[in-house]
């Protein structure tokens, strides 16, 4: 609140100061324009030991040349430094100042060899960094008359020297002129900011939002452009470079909302205009690059103005051509917009011409043009907004008559939708049950457990219909679960003679698995009958839902069967059909734990084919495989019931014999050895050499004290049998 009061106080003070300065004043002398007598010299002056420029001395070696206007002397070439001088006239002022509208770019002013004013900072080479384009008010001593005023100027811009007015005047008259020239700018800035606020308010009403936002953006840009050019802003805050940046960015921003507004207003006139939206995008990219480049120091503001002016002229000419093509097709308000648009563009083009010295200097009312354009845009937009609101009011009247009709239709639709919602809810519940069944099945390791899971959940899936669930046992069906009313559900005589069928009253859904070979096996059967009415869900759809549910469950059952088959393969030796070493390791741990717990005997037999490598080398590996299968067949014949026969690998086999003493194990081993010795091996019609085996046996607790040493001790006994000449049996010694 205090800041608001302070700002208001400053505003009132500035207003009264402006009013006082605008009053007629009795002055002792009039302003004197310095239009004649100027001279220039290219380059830069040397300085003596006291820091006095030698070119300010009477006998300087500078090549002074006359010039009509102290700006852009001829034969500039690569010069960035120039000196101007003028002999001050014989006039009397109470508080004399030299006033200049602008100087490109930096300047130092000397009188009698003494530095009396500078804009920017020049180094020893006469080079400096751009410091803005302000007006300059240089204080002169009372005895200035008849003396020569020297200007040391540096510019790497396309222009070098003065721009605008150059005159001798009283300080108070100069300030009065500055404030008078600023009054219009303050008024325009205030009005454009007010227009921006109004446009923002209309945009919030959600009517032609984009159009009013573009008006708001344009008005803010116009206000920034005006504020950057108001001379009195230097009196408020002496930061000319800052005000130049504000004005420059606002200047670069102006075409963006202008092009957007034109494209928005003429969007219904033809594709020719709509396709030129890339014009404002191009200016947006330029604005973005200019901001990044100037902030980072890669680009200077003096380099951006010529580039922007060239780009604006090109895009404006392109747009003029295409707008003229559709001018006769647009409405009156659109034609007024186009005329206002090109009127403001003409003002901007005139300002560019003055800035680039294409025409003689004069004050171009860019701020007034921006204000008139903003007023025209906001007026047209507001009129368009009101006409739109009137059309909406008419539409509301016609809509009210349709609302009653639609309400009756909606009440019917609501009832239908309620039934549909109930049906969807019913369907969702059933789908969730299917998902739960499949989730439970995925954790099953056997088909038997999986079928049990289905049995427990099948009634919830089929409710409220009645049904029967049966499972396949050998080649017959057995009913395991019935629910609801008694239904006529005859079972097929054969589990292979099943066929899916359903209608609006009943359905038969078989559960089956398919193995890797493609053979089909039926494992369960679901029979359902529609004995109740479904709320909002057709019976035919429910039967199809059950069909899809059973198909998904069948896929999961097939996966269970596949895992079951793979598990069987992982424990089985592919060549002999016996259990493999992995199975032996697991079963041995189980049998040792069982023997210790029950204090029962546990014997182990390990046998090995004698000279099997020589047999393979003589007859070949296929014959060796036949010998292994023959031995496996004999082992399966001699050991069965509780005995476990496994192939350890290669030509080595092992037999786990729970509850068997060493004496019984030895007897079985001898029978096996003798049978192997007598068995002839036939391969491809030929009888091969008979094989023999060496056997090692051991038993717990009769022969060893630790059952976990059973395999090691038995293997040692086998080694002893081989060392004893093979084709014999060795038993572990106590």
XYZ file of C-alpha atoms in Angstrom:
734
model
C 0.000 0.000 0.000
C 2.865 2.371 0.855
C 4.520 1.717 -2.498
C 1.228 2.555 -4.242
C 0.978 5.846 -2.330
C 4.593 6.709 -3.214
C 4.012 5.993 -6.888
C 0.858 8.134 -6.818
C 2.787 11.006 -5.173
C 5.491 10.857 -7.850
C 2.858 10.782 -10.572
C 1.125 13.920 -9.171
C 4.470 15.662 -8.753
C 5.471 14.869 -12.318
C 2.081 16.076 -13.550
C 2.384 19.495 -11.831
C 6.022 19.831 -12.871
C 4.979 19.142 -16.436
C 2.185 21.685 -16.199
C 4.559 24.357 -14.825
C 7.126 23.676 -17.495
C 4.460 23.900 -20.153
C 3.535 27.440 -19.037
C 4.977 30.288 -21.099
C 8.324 31.437 -19.760
C 10.201 34.676 -20.203
C 13.615 33.680 -21.460
C 16.524 35.927 -22.306
C 17.434 34.024 -25.428
C 15.847 31.687 -27.878
C 16.918 28.188 -28.938
C 19.568 28.233 -31.641
C 19.734 25.303 -34.076
C 23.325 24.477 -35.029
C 22.835 23.491 -38.645
C 25.860 25.191 -40.260
C 29.578 25.368 -39.701
C 30.231 21.701 -38.911
C 33.521 20.001 -39.835
C 34.700 16.428 -39.533
C 37.929 14.410 -39.551
C 38.146 10.641 -39.920
C 40.181 8.622 -37.398
C 41.097 9.334 -33.798
C 43.286 11.968 -32.180
C 46.412 11.323 -30.229
C 46.609 12.603 -26.654
C 49.421 14.461 -24.920
C 50.835 13.564 -21.521
C 48.093 15.573 -19.801
C 45.347 13.615 -21.566
C 44.421 16.478 -23.890
C 43.474 15.426 -27.458
C 45.923 16.994 -29.900
C 43.122 17.570 -32.421
C 41.557 20.108 -30.062
C 44.632 22.312 -30.356
C 44.888 25.157 -32.848
C 47.760 23.696 -34.849
C 46.500 20.122 -35.045
C 47.345 17.917 -37.987
C 43.728 16.689 -38.406
C 42.277 16.848 -41.901
C 39.171 18.868 -41.119
C 36.515 18.866 -43.856
C 33.230 20.797 -43.951
C 29.952 18.842 -43.740
C 26.352 19.982 -44.037
C 25.079 17.610 -41.327
C 27.360 16.020 -38.708
C 26.525 12.405 -39.558
C 27.824 9.712 -41.920
C 30.630 11.692 -43.585
C 31.673 10.462 -47.046
C 34.422 7.868 -47.627
C 33.852 6.116 -44.330
C 35.470 2.857 -45.512
C 36.498 0.905 -42.392
C 36.548 3.892 -40.036
C 34.755 3.517 -36.727
C 36.102 6.772 -35.244
C 35.341 10.320 -36.392
C 35.712 13.820 -34.892
C 33.230 16.641 -35.398
C 33.705 20.285 -34.424
C 31.702 23.484 -34.549
C 32.421 27.026 -33.506
C 29.808 28.115 -30.983
C 27.977 31.360 -31.846
C 27.943 34.604 -29.886
C 24.823 34.174 -27.748
C 24.100 34.800 -24.100
C 22.322 32.177 -21.930
C 21.749 32.048 -18.194
C 22.251 28.248 -18.018
C 23.524 27.217 -21.442
C 23.427 23.609 -22.662
C 24.100 21.864 -25.961
C 21.140 19.571 -26.741
C 21.291 16.641 -29.219
C 18.510 14.151 -29.946
C 20.925 11.226 -30.377
C 24.489 10.264 -31.295
C 25.599 7.026 -32.966
C 27.022 5.489 -30.843
C 29.493 6.723 -28.165
C 30.836 10.246 -27.758
C 33.207 12.429 -25.747
C 32.853 16.228 -25.818
C 35.818 18.618 -25.370
C 35.946 22.377 -24.892
C 39.296 24.141 -24.587
C 40.914 20.687 -24.551
C 38.955 19.694 -21.444
C 36.524 16.748 -21.353
C 33.141 18.211 -20.377
C 30.804 15.298 -21.255
C 30.913 11.670 -22.300
C 28.413 8.984 -23.251
C 29.761 5.469 -22.831
C 33.342 4.491 -22.068
C 36.067 4.678 -24.760
C 39.380 2.892 -24.256
C 42.809 4.109 -25.362
C 42.060 2.886 -28.884
C 38.846 4.876 -29.066
C 36.647 1.762 -28.880
C 33.785 1.102 -26.482
C 30.649 -0.917 -25.816
C 27.198 0.267 -26.911
C 25.573 2.275 -24.091
C 22.193 3.146 -25.590
C 20.609 5.894 -27.735
C 19.615 8.655 -25.265
C 19.269 12.374 -25.807
C 22.224 14.404 -24.673
C 22.215 17.618 -22.650
C 25.792 18.947 -22.383
C 26.438 21.697 -19.845
C 28.427 24.619 -21.255
C 30.360 27.297 -19.352
C 29.091 30.884 -19.385
C 31.989 31.991 -21.603
C 31.352 29.401 -24.334
C 30.663 32.011 -27.028
C 33.138 31.927 -29.876
C 34.836 28.737 -28.696
C 35.050 25.473 -30.657
C 33.212 22.401 -29.402
C 34.808 19.045 -30.325
C 33.015 15.677 -30.479
C 34.991 12.429 -30.430
C 32.577 9.752 -31.828
C 32.863 5.953 -32.081
C 30.373 3.739 -33.940
C 30.501 0.246 -35.390
C 26.893 0.750 -36.484
C 25.767 1.470 -40.049
C 25.466 5.153 -39.030
C 27.999 7.341 -37.281
C 27.443 10.808 -35.862
C 24.405 12.880 -34.878
C 20.749 12.080 -35.453
C 17.882 14.493 -34.997
C 18.220 17.949 -33.400
C 21.418 19.822 -32.400
C 20.952 23.187 -30.722
C 22.018 25.618 -28.041
C 19.367 26.342 -25.435
C 18.633 27.046 -21.813
C 18.599 24.001 -19.525
C 15.038 24.715 -18.410
C 13.910 25.016 -22.026
C 15.568 21.715 -22.867
C 13.861 20.009 -19.938
C 10.561 21.617 -20.897
C 10.948 20.298 -24.454
C 11.784 16.808 -23.150
C 8.711 16.723 -20.938
C 6.463 18.167 -23.655
C 7.705 15.517 -26.087
C 7.084 12.877 -23.421
C 3.504 13.862 -22.596
C 2.063 12.204 -25.672
C 4.153 9.094 -24.993
C 2.902 8.847 -21.402
C -0.694 9.232 -22.579
C -0.258 6.633 -25.327
C 1.501 4.218 -22.969
C -1.249 4.610 -20.390
C -4.010 4.084 -22.950
C -2.318 1.051 -24.515
C -1.777 -0.526 -21.089
C -5.465 0.133 -20.313
C -6.409 -1.506 -23.644
C -4.199 -4.478 -22.749
C -6.012 -4.861 -19.406
C -9.408 -4.622 -21.100
C -8.394 -7.220 -23.666
C -7.172 -9.512 -20.884
C -10.524 -9.132 -19.090
C -12.446 -9.977 -22.271
C -10.158 -12.964 -22.824
C -11.112 -14.280 -19.380
C -14.780 -14.170 -20.425
C -13.945 -17.072 -22.803
C -15.259 -15.278 -25.868
C -12.772 -15.001 -28.769
C -10.079 -15.775 -26.183
C -7.201 -16.069 -28.650
C -8.222 -12.865 -30.425
C -8.313 -10.776 -27.243
C -5.071 -12.325 -25.972
C -3.404 -11.237 -29.221
C -4.794 -7.720 -28.714
C -3.441 -7.757 -25.160
C -0.008 -8.895 -26.375
C 0.090 -6.241 -29.108
C -0.952 -3.464 -26.705
C 1.706 -4.499 -24.182
C 4.313 -4.527 -26.938
C 3.170 -1.088 -28.123
C 3.350 0.206 -24.538
C 6.890 -1.155 -24.191
C 7.883 0.455 -27.503
C 6.480 3.811 -26.387
C 8.049 3.638 -22.905
C 11.419 2.816 -24.443
C 11.217 5.964 -26.626
C 9.843 8.451 -24.050
C 12.634 10.992 -23.423
C 11.524 11.675 -19.844
C 12.220 8.063 -18.836
C 15.904 9.043 -18.648
C 14.935 11.624 -16.010
C 13.034 8.986 -14.021
C 15.844 6.414 -14.210
C 19.082 7.267 -15.995
C 19.599 3.877 -17.642
C 19.380 4.572 -21.386
C 20.605 1.125 -22.406
C 17.861 -0.523 -20.332
C 15.165 1.650 -21.941
C 16.633 0.902 -25.368
C 16.429 -2.852 -24.671
C 12.817 -2.517 -23.515
C 11.944 -0.562 -26.630
C 13.891 -2.936 -28.898
C 12.306 -6.130 -27.575
C 8.863 -4.507 -27.759
C 9.672 -3.425 -31.331
C 10.728 -6.964 -32.271
C 7.593 -8.343 -30.580
C 5.094 -6.123 -32.447
C 4.817 -8.176 -35.688
C 4.015 -11.395 -33.815
C 0.555 -10.389 -32.453
C -0.065 -8.355 -35.615
C 0.392 -11.371 -37.889
C -1.497 -13.616 -35.449
C -4.420 -11.184 -35.350
C -4.593 -10.965 -39.104
C -4.468 -14.746 -39.505
C -7.170 -15.127 -36.823
C -9.513 -12.570 -38.380
C -9.051 -13.784 -41.937
C -9.042 -17.498 -41.176
C -12.377 -17.935 -42.958
C -11.347 -15.909 -46.020
C -9.171 -18.529 -47.666
C -6.270 -20.903 -47.186
C -3.846 -18.325 -48.601
C -3.783 -16.430 -45.284
C -3.925 -19.421 -42.966
C -0.881 -20.881 -44.638
C 1.148 -17.805 -43.690
C 1.102 -18.377 -39.953
C 4.773 -19.224 -40.314
C 5.355 -15.449 -40.671
C 4.732 -14.777 -36.972
C 6.638 -17.935 -36.092
C 9.651 -16.591 -38.003
C 9.478 -13.328 -36.026
C 9.136 -15.293 -32.799
C 12.327 -17.212 -33.604
C 14.059 -13.899 -34.354
C 12.882 -12.458 -31.005
C 14.111 -15.558 -29.164
C 17.518 -15.515 -30.867
C 17.825 -11.751 -30.317
C 17.101 -12.109 -26.588
C 19.538 -14.998 -26.139
C 22.228 -13.386 -28.277
C 22.046 -9.957 -26.608
C 21.915 -11.332 -23.053
C 24.871 -13.661 -23.695
C 26.870 -10.904 -25.418
C 27.069 -12.683 -28.781
C 24.984 -9.970 -30.480
C 24.663 -6.221 -29.977
C 21.472 -4.234 -30.171
C 22.923 -2.157 -32.992
C 23.239 -5.314 -35.113
C 19.663 -6.419 -34.507
C 17.768 -3.381 -35.808
C 18.905 -3.640 -39.471
C 18.301 -7.403 -39.509
C 14.815 -6.990 -38.046
C 13.897 -4.159 -40.399
C 14.907 -6.210 -43.429
C 13.015 -9.251 -42.193
C 9.909 -7.186 -41.394
C 9.876 -5.578 -44.845
C 10.118 -8.984 -46.570
C 7.396 -10.635 -44.458
C 5.167 -7.570 -44.779
C 5.419 -7.539 -48.579
C 4.634 -11.255 -48.747
C 1.605 -10.780 -46.547
C 0.387 -7.750 -48.521
C 0.309 -9.793 -51.724
C -1.770 -12.584 -50.224
C -4.098 -10.297 -48.275
C -4.916 -8.340 -51.440
C -5.903 -11.629 -53.109
C -8.685 -12.152 -50.549
C -9.594 -8.506 -49.877
C -12.804 -8.609 -51.939
C -13.995 -11.769 -50.171
C -13.849 -10.501 -46.586
C -16.487 -8.740 -44.494
C -16.566 -5.011 -43.803
C -15.050 -5.300 -40.339
C -12.245 -7.433 -41.783
C -11.572 -4.802 -44.453
C -11.384 -2.137 -41.730
C -8.915 -4.316 -39.841
C -6.743 -4.698 -42.953
C -6.762 -0.935 -43.564
C -5.834 -0.234 -39.920
C -3.132 -2.884 -40.127
C -1.536 -1.433 -43.250
C -1.887 2.100 -41.877
C 0.183 1.190 -38.850
C 2.661 -0.741 -41.009
C 3.069 2.407 -43.145
C 3.961 4.380 -40.014
C 6.534 1.739 -39.041
C 8.001 1.753 -42.559
C 8.298 5.564 -42.440
C 10.063 5.308 -39.068
C 12.489 2.758 -40.558
C 13.196 5.097 -43.481
C 14.059 7.944 -41.099
C 16.185 5.633 -38.910
C 18.228 4.472 -41.915
C 18.554 8.000 -43.374
C 16.598 7.047 -46.481
C 14.654 10.282 -46.000
C 15.476 13.425 -44.077
C 14.926 13.381 -40.329
C 11.497 14.117 -38.968
C 9.503 12.990 -35.935
C 7.417 9.937 -36.883
C 4.342 9.352 -34.635
C 4.889 5.607 -34.153
C 3.292 5.738 -30.703
C 0.177 7.436 -32.083
C -0.043 4.863 -34.854
C 0.218 2.022 -32.311
C -2.493 3.661 -30.207
C -4.872 4.083 -33.146
C -4.241 0.510 -34.248
C -4.913 -0.789 -30.711
C -8.130 1.238 -30.476
C -9.265 -0.016 -33.891
C -8.494 -3.621 -32.977
C -10.191 -3.482 -29.592
C -13.219 -1.770 -31.153
C -13.536 -4.348 -33.916
C -12.933 -7.191 -31.457
C -15.503 -5.844 -29.025
C -18.045 -5.400 -31.823
C -17.318 -8.935 -33.005
C -17.695 -10.159 -29.428
C -21.092 -8.422 -29.030
C -22.387 -9.802 -32.330
C -21.275 -13.259 -31.244
C -23.096 -12.847 -27.938
C -26.273 -11.789 -29.771
C -26.088 -14.882 -31.957
C -25.570 -16.988 -28.852
C -28.663 -15.466 -27.242
C -30.751 -16.453 -30.263
C -29.312 -19.916 -30.147
C -30.213 -20.221 -26.446
C -33.874 -19.534 -27.232
C -33.957 -22.276 -29.853
C -32.009 -24.606 -27.602
C -34.482 -24.261 -24.729
C -37.242 -25.702 -26.895
C -35.040 -28.638 -27.742
C -34.018 -29.248 -24.137
C -37.519 -30.466 -23.152
C -37.614 -32.835 -26.086
C -34.150 -34.093 -25.332
C -35.012 -34.500 -21.636
C -37.762 -36.972 -22.456
C -35.432 -38.862 -24.748
C -32.744 -38.856 -22.087
C -35.095 -40.311 -19.460
C -35.656 -43.282 -21.748
C -31.949 -43.506 -22.418
C -31.237 -43.381 -18.671
C -33.364 -46.448 -18.081
C -31.665 -48.239 -20.937
C -28.296 -47.123 -19.668
C -29.123 -48.406 -16.177
C -29.838 -51.848 -17.612
C -26.646 -51.619 -19.680
C -24.667 -50.576 -16.585
C -26.023 -53.551 -14.650
C -25.069 -55.801 -17.523
C -21.556 -54.347 -17.689
C -21.192 -54.718 -13.934
C -22.298 -58.356 -14.206
C -19.821 -58.930 -17.041
C -17.014 -57.236 -15.084
C -17.672 -59.437 -12.050
C -17.481 -62.573 -14.194
C -14.275 -61.387 -15.888
C -12.723 -60.769 -12.470
C -13.662 -64.328 -11.433
C -12.002 -65.648 -14.606
C -8.887 -63.607 -13.792
C -8.854 -65.012 -10.243
C -9.162 -68.579 -11.549
C -6.295 -68.073 -14.014
C -4.196 -66.409 -11.300
C -4.665 -69.424 -9.010
C -3.938 -71.839 -11.877
C -0.625 -70.144 -12.638
C 0.700 -71.242 -9.246
C -0.237 -74.920 -9.822
C 2.450 -77.452 -10.669
C 0.192 -80.318 -11.700
C -3.028 -80.685 -13.676
C -4.630 -82.476 -10.755
C -4.222 -79.443 -8.503
C -5.365 -77.138 -11.327
C -8.607 -79.070 -11.878
C -9.259 -78.883 -8.150
C -8.905 -75.072 -8.268
C -11.409 -74.892 -11.140
C -13.853 -77.115 -9.222
C -13.766 -74.715 -6.262
C -14.516 -71.618 -8.378
C -16.713 -72.845 -11.250
C -20.017 -72.258 -9.448
C -19.220 -68.565 -8.843
C -18.401 -68.167 -12.536
C -21.681 -69.727 -13.740
C -24.098 -68.274 -11.150
C -27.038 -67.675 -11.252
C -27.338 -70.502 -13.803
C -27.408 -74.135 -12.713
C -24.702 -76.510 -13.791
C -22.658 -79.691 -13.445
C -18.843 -79.979 -13.449
C -17.227 -83.317 -14.309
C -13.631 -84.528 -14.566
C -12.072 -87.271 -16.715
C -11.002 -90.391 -14.853
C -9.318 -92.943 -17.161
C -11.825 -93.094 -20.072
C -14.906 -92.080 -18.095
C -16.478 -88.921 -16.701
C -17.155 -88.400 -12.994
C -19.424 -85.641 -11.635
C -17.547 -83.757 -8.900
C -19.714 -80.665 -8.385
C -23.375 -79.721 -8.995
C -25.209 -76.487 -8.116
C -28.559 -74.780 -8.626
C -31.558 -76.707 -9.943
C -31.325 -80.264 -11.136
C -30.645 -80.186 -14.856
C -30.624 -82.736 -17.645
C -26.875 -83.180 -18.190
C -26.061 -86.651 -19.644
C -22.347 -87.462 -19.726
C -20.691 -88.755 -22.932
C -19.611 -92.394 -22.868
C -16.059 -91.604 -24.012
C -13.827 -88.743 -22.859
C -12.599 -88.307 -26.423
C -16.092 -87.722 -27.872
C -16.683 -84.141 -26.674
C -17.920 -81.197 -28.687
C -18.425 -77.574 -27.678
C -22.023 -76.414 -28.112
C -24.272 -73.735 -26.604
C -27.457 -71.770 -27.306
C -29.771 -69.392 -25.427
C -30.793 -72.106 -22.975
C -27.832 -74.369 -22.253
C -24.213 -75.021 -23.089
C -21.539 -77.724 -22.985
C -17.969 -76.474 -22.492
C -15.063 -78.970 -22.463
C -11.744 -78.293 -20.741
C -8.796 -79.738 -22.678
C -5.014 -79.647 -22.930
C -2.871 -79.938 -26.044
C 0.637 -81.383 -25.792
C 3.670 -80.462 -27.910
C 2.791 -83.098 -30.487
C -0.655 -81.518 -30.992
C -2.713 -84.354 -29.458
C -5.801 -83.234 -27.499
C -6.744 -84.635 -24.089
C -10.029 -83.681 -22.376
C -9.688 -83.260 -18.609
C -12.987 -81.678 -17.476
C -16.493 -80.848 -18.683
C -18.846 -77.992 -17.759
C -22.596 -78.234 -18.499
C -24.710 -75.108 -17.818
C -28.438 -74.427 -18.142
C -30.210 -71.009 -17.997
C -32.580 -71.475 -15.042
C -32.750 -67.769 -13.948
C -33.176 -64.369 -15.629
C -30.175 -62.060 -15.936
C -30.681 -58.356 -15.129
C -29.730 -56.429 -18.277
C -27.395 -59.050 -19.700
C -28.551 -61.323 -22.567
C -28.247 -65.079 -22.044
C -26.583 -65.481 -25.460
C -23.876 -63.011 -24.449
C -23.336 -64.871 -21.176
C -22.895 -68.168 -23.020
C -20.293 -66.519 -25.273
C -18.598 -65.104 -22.184
C -18.380 -68.627 -20.711
C -16.944 -69.880 -23.996
C -14.176 -67.236 -23.921
C -13.522 -67.914 -20.235
C -13.105 -71.662 -20.851
C -10.773 -70.943 -23.787
C -8.553 -68.757 -21.565
C -8.553 -71.411 -18.829
C -7.652 -74.068 -21.418
C -4.582 -72.052 -22.399
C -3.470 -71.941 -18.761
C -4.128 -75.683 -18.340
C -2.006 -76.365 -21.434
C 0.824 -74.385 -19.826
C 0.487 -76.430 -16.621
C 0.616 -79.676 -18.617
C 3.663 -78.421 -20.498
C 5.452 -77.533 -17.252
C 4.547 -80.945 -15.852
C 5.968 -82.655 -18.945
C 9.111 -80.523 -18.891
C 9.640 -81.361 -15.220
C 9.391 -85.047 -16.066
C 11.948 -84.611 -18.845
C 14.324 -82.785 -16.498
C 14.527 -85.886 -14.242
C 14.730 -88.514 -17.006
C 17.714 -89.752 -19.006
C 16.803 -89.441 -22.677
C 18.783 -92.483 -23.890
C 17.874 -95.129 -21.321
C 14.581 -93.830 -19.921
C 15.988 -94.145 -16.380
C 16.100 -91.318 -13.847
C 19.144 -89.053 -14.196
C 21.828 -87.830 -11.803
C 19.782 -84.745 -10.809
C 16.941 -86.973 -9.678
C 19.383 -89.243 -7.849
C 20.840 -86.292 -5.884
C 17.392 -85.171 -4.728
C 16.048 -88.648 -3.933
C 19.241 -89.613 -2.085
C 18.828 -86.704 0.352
C 15.221 -87.730 0.945
C 16.063 -91.424 1.493
C 18.934 -90.631 3.897
C 16.619 -88.414 5.983
C 13.890 -91.098 5.953
C 16.351 -93.884 6.923
C 17.716 -91.856 9.849
C 14.248 -90.888 11.069
C 12.872 -94.453 10.891
C 16.193 -96.214 11.708
C 15.856 -98.421 8.636
C 18.622 -99.925 6.491
C 19.697 -98.145 3.322
C 21.926 -99.810 0.696
C 23.545 -98.398 -2.420
C 24.827 -100.192 -5.526
C 27.030 -98.559 -8.195
C 27.980 -100.443 -11.370
C 30.177 -99.576 -14.343
C 30.630 -101.275 -17.770
C 34.140 -102.703 -18.076
C 36.349 -101.417 -20.901
C 33.460 -99.385 -22.325
C 35.784 -96.997 -24.191
C 37.366 -99.949 -26.010
C 33.859 -101.224 -26.840
C 32.938 -97.844 -28.336
C 36.178 -97.632 -30.296
C 35.626 -101.150 -31.699
C 31.932 -101.039 -32.612
C 31.159 -97.288 -32.645
C 29.118 -95.060 -30.398
C 25.683 -96.170 -31.694
C 26.592 -99.718 -30.649
C 27.766 -98.330 -27.304
C 24.368 -96.675 -26.869
C 22.720 -100.039 -27.531
C 24.912 -101.598 -24.797
C 23.838 -98.863 -22.347
C 20.156 -99.436 -23.143
C 20.630 -103.226 -22.684
C 22.185 -102.706 -19.241
C 19.433 -100.250 -18.306
C 16.810 -102.832 -19.282
C 18.475 -105.491 -17.079
C 18.662 -103.049 -14.142
C 14.950 -102.258 -14.495
C 14.224 -106.017 -14.571
C 16.245 -106.915 -11.471
C 15.362 -103.863 -9.375
C 11.790 -102.673 -8.972
C 9.119 -101.829 -6.396
C 10.938 -99.713 -3.765
C 14.350 -99.707 -5.516
C 15.360 -96.618 -7.506
C 17.539 -97.064 -10.612
C 19.379 -94.020 -12.076
C 22.045 -93.344 -14.681
C 24.809 -91.278 -13.155
C 26.365 -90.504 -16.528
C 28.428 -92.252 -19.185
C 28.535 -96.013 -18.480
C 27.922 -95.621 -14.723
C 24.614 -96.563 -13.038
C 23.398 -96.457 -9.431
C 20.615 -98.254 -7.514
C 19.175 -96.866 -4.255
C 17.727 -99.693 -2.150
C 15.754 -98.498 0.915
C 15.188 -101.021 3.742
C 17.654 -103.538 2.135
C 20.590 -105.051 4.072
C 24.068 -105.577 2.659
C 23.463 -109.331 2.340
C 20.344 -108.901 0.161
C 22.099 -106.183 -1.830
C 25.068 -108.450 -2.473
C 22.783 -111.254 -3.648
C 20.980 -108.987 -6.089
C 24.289 -107.592 -7.311
C 25.630 -111.063 -8.086
C 22.494 -111.986 -10.010
C 22.837 -108.805 -12.026
C 26.537 -109.360 -12.775
C 25.925 -112.906 -13.983
C 22.961 -111.886 -16.137
C 24.951 -109.103 -17.806
C 27.835 -111.460 -18.563
C 25.488 -113.897 -20.314
C 23.432 -111.328 -22.236
C 24.322 -110.904 -25.896
C 23.970 -107.471 -27.486
C 22.415 -107.321 -30.933
C 22.950 -104.253 -33.142
C 21.806 -103.902 -36.767
C 21.410 -107.668 -37.121
C 24.842 -108.519 -35.669
C 25.701 -110.104 -32.313
C 28.378 -108.065 -30.555
C 30.883 -109.001 -27.899
C 29.334 -109.594 -24.461
C 29.955 -106.882 -21.862
C 30.759 -107.264 -18.170
C 30.291 -104.910 -15.238
C 32.098 -104.110 -12.009
C 29.959 -103.433 -8.930
C 30.537 -101.665 -5.625
C 28.027 -101.878 -2.778
C 27.639 -100.444 0.720
C 25.005 -100.355 3.434
C 24.033 -98.207 6.418
C 24.195 -98.682 9.348
C 25.592 -102.166 8.936
C 28.861 -101.227 7.166
C 29.246 -97.442 7.703
C 28.302 -95.136 10.562
C 27.381 -91.998 8.572
C 24.718 -92.417 5.841
C 26.040 -89.271 4.117
C 29.240 -91.206 3.349
C 27.234 -93.908 1.604
C 27.868 -92.739 -1.960
C 31.567 -92.088 -1.342
C 32.120 -95.508 0.260
C 30.186 -97.296 -2.490
C 32.201 -95.505 -5.162
C 35.410 -96.600 -3.383
C 34.157 -100.200 -3.409
C 33.534 -99.909 -7.173
C 37.102 -98.652 -7.628
C 38.373 -101.685 -5.718
C 36.346 -103.970 -8.005
C 37.984 -102.415 -11.056
C 41.440 -102.742 -9.453
C 40.710 -106.421 -8.705
C 40.374 -107.292 -12.398
C 36.793 -106.151 -13.173
C 33.682 -108.321 -13.664
C 33.445 -108.665 -9.887
C 31.759 -107.220 -6.820
C 33.355 -105.458 -3.852
C 31.606 -104.493 -0.647
C 32.601 -101.771 1.789
C 34.529 -103.121 4.752
C 33.653 -102.147 8.303
